[in-house]
Each structure stands twice: as C-alpha cells, then as structure tokens.
Coordinates of C-alpha atoms in Angstrom, one line a residue:
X1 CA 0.0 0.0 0.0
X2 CA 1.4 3.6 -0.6
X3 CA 0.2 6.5 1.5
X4 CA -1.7 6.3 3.9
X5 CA -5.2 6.9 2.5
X6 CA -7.2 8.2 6.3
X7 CA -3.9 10.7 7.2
X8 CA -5.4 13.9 6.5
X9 CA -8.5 12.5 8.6
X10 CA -7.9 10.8 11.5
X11 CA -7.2 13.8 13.4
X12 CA -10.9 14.9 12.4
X13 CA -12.6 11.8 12.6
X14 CA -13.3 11.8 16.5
X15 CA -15.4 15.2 16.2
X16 CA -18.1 12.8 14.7
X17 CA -18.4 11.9 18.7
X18 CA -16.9 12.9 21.8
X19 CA -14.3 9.9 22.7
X20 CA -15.2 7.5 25.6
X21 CA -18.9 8.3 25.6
X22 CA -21.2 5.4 24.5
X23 CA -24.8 5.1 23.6
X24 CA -26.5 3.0 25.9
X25 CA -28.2 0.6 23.9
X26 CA -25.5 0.0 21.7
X27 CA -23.5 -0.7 25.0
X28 CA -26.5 -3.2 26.1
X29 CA -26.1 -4.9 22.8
X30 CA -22.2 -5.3 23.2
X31 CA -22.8 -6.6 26.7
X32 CA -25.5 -8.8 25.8
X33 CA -24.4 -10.7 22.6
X34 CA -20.6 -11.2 24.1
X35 CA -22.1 -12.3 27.5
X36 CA -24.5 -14.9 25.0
X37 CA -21.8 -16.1 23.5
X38 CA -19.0 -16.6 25.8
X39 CA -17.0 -14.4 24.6
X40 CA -13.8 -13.0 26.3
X41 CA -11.2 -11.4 23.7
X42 CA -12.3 -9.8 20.5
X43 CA -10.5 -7.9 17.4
X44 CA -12.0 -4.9 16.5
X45 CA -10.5 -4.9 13.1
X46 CA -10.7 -1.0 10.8
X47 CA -10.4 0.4 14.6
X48 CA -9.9 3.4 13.4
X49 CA -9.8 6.3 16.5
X50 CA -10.5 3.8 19.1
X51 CA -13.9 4.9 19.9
X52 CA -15.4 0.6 20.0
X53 CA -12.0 -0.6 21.6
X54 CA -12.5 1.6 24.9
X55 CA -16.4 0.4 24.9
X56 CA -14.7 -3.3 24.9
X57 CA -12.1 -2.6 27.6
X58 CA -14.9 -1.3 29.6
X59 CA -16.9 -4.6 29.4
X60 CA -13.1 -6.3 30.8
X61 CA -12.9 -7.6 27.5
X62 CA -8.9 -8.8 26.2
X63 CA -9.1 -5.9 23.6
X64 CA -6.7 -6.1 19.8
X65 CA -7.4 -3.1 17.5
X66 CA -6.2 -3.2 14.3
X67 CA -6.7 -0.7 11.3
X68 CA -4.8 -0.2 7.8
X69 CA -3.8 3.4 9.0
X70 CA -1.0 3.9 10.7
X71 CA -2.5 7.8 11.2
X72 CA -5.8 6.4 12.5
X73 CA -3.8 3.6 14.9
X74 CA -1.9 6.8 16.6
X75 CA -4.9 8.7 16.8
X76 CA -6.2 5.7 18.8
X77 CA -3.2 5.4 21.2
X78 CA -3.5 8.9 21.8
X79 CA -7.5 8.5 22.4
X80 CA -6.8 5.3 24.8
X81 CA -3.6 6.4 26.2
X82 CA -5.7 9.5 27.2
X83 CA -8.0 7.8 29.0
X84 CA -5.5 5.2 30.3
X85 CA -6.3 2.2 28.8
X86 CA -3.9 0.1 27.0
X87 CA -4.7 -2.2 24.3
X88 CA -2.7 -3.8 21.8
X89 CA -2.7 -1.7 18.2
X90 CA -1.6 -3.1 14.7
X91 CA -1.2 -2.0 11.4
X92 CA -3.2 -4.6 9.2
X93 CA -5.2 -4.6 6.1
X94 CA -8.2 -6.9 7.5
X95 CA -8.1 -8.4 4.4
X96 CA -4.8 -10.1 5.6
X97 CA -5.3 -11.0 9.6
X98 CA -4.3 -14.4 9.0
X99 CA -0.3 -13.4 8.4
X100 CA -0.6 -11.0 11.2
X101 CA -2.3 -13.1 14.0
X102 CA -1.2 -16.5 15.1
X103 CA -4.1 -17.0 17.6
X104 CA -8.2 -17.1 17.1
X105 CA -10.5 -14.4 18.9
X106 CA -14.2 -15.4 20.3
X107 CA -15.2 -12.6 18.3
X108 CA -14.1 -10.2 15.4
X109 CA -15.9 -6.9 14.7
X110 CA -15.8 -4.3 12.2
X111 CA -17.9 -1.9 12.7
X112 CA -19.7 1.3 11.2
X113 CA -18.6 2.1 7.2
X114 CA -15.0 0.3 7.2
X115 CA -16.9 -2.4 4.5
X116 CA -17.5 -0.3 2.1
X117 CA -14.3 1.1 1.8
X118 CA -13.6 -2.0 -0.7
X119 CA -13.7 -2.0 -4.2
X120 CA -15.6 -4.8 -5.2
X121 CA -17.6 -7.6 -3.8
X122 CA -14.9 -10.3 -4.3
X123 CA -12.9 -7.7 -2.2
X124 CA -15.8 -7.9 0.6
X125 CA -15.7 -11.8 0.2
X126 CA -11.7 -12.1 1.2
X127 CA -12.4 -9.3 4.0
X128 CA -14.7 -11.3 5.5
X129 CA -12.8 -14.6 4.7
X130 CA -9.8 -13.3 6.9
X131 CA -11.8 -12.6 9.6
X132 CA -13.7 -16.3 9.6
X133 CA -10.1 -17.5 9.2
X134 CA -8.7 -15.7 13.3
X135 CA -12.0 -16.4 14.5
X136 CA -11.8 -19.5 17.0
X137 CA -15.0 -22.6 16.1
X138 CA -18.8 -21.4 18.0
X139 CA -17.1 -17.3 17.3
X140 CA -19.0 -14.7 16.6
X141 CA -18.3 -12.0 13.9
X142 CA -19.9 -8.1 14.4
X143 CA -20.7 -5.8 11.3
X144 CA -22.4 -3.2 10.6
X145 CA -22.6 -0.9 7.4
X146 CA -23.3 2.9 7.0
X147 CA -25.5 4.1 4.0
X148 CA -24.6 2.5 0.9
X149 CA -26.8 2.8 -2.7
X150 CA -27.4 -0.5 -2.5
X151 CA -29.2 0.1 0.9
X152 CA -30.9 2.7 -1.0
X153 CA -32.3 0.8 -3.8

C-alpha cells in the first residue's frame, strides 16, 4: 500500500463523537451478545480512533485493534492512552489478519462504514474470509454498514 489513505483524517474523525462516551443501547447490545456467547477477547478490526476498543475494555474484555492506517492507529493510542487504557494496536489490512495473528479471537468486529471502503464484492468476500479464518469454532463475527446505494435501492 502507498500513502496512507485516512492521514489527513484521522485527526478529524473523533469530532463525529466525543471519545469514551457510548450510547447506551448500543453498550447493552455489546454486553448482551458477548455475554451470550461466551465471549472473552475480540479484534476490532478497521479500529480506526478507538472509539469501540475503549467500549470493549470497559466490558473487561482482552481488547486487539487493528486498522490499515497507521495515522488512524496513533490517533487511537493517543484516544486510549488519554483515558488510560492500553490495548494492543496493529497496522493490518483486514483483508490479511491471517499473516498477522497466530491465535483465534471469540469474536471479530468491524464496525460502522469500514466495509465499504472496498472496491468490489470479491474484495468484501476475502475481507470477510480473513476474519472467519482468526476467528476461534462457536465465534461470533460483528458488522455493521453505514449508507450505501445498494441500501438505498
């Protein structure tokens, strides 16, 4: 990959939200499914800022982020370090999680518009491959989309 394609807005991306604060139901939903389904460490991959990883430290989750930009990973640090929480950052395409982790997670989230960031739906398919692939037997994956046009049609 050349360039780092989020640089020039990782620094802006966190006035979407004010850092550390969660919606409730969306932290009753968190709490709920992981509690359902055992589940005790989870990779938030396309982490961006950080924003899910501190909701998943707070449930005393083991926390990975991961993201393809290394501008939104030190945004993150800064975001946890700031609130004193340490979690364990790296800079992978999710696409690829496979070569980068040598263990399996009870559950693997990416979350918000990181999806449709890819070009194509065979793209999508191998995204969502990788993450099957760290993701330990009974696992549970997390997505959600924003607004795309084919939610529109």
């Amino acid at each position: 990959m050349t360039g780092d394609p989020y640089a020039g807005f990782a620094e802006r991306y966190d006035l979407f939200g004010r850092f550390g604060e969660h919606d409730p139901q969306v932290v009753r939903f968190f709490r709920e499914m992981f509690e359902r389904h055992d589940v005790r460490s989870v990779l938030d991959c396309a982490c961006g800022t950080g924003r899910d990883l501190h909701l998943f430290n707070a449930l005393n989750l083991e926390v990975v982020g991961s993201d393809i930009s290394e501008a939104m990973l030190a945004r993150a640090k800064m975001n946890l370090d700031g609130v004193h929480v340490m979690v364990s950052l790296h800079r992978v395409d999710y696409r690829q999680l496979p070569q980068s982790f040598d263990r399996e997670f009870d559950a693997v989230t990416c979350l918000r518009s990181s999806i449709l960031h890819m070009p194509d739906e065979g793209e999508v398919i191998r995204a969502f491959g990788s993450m099957r692939e760290v993701l330990r037997n009974g696992g549970i994956m997390v997505l959600t989309q924003g607004t795309t046009d084919k939610q529109w049609k």
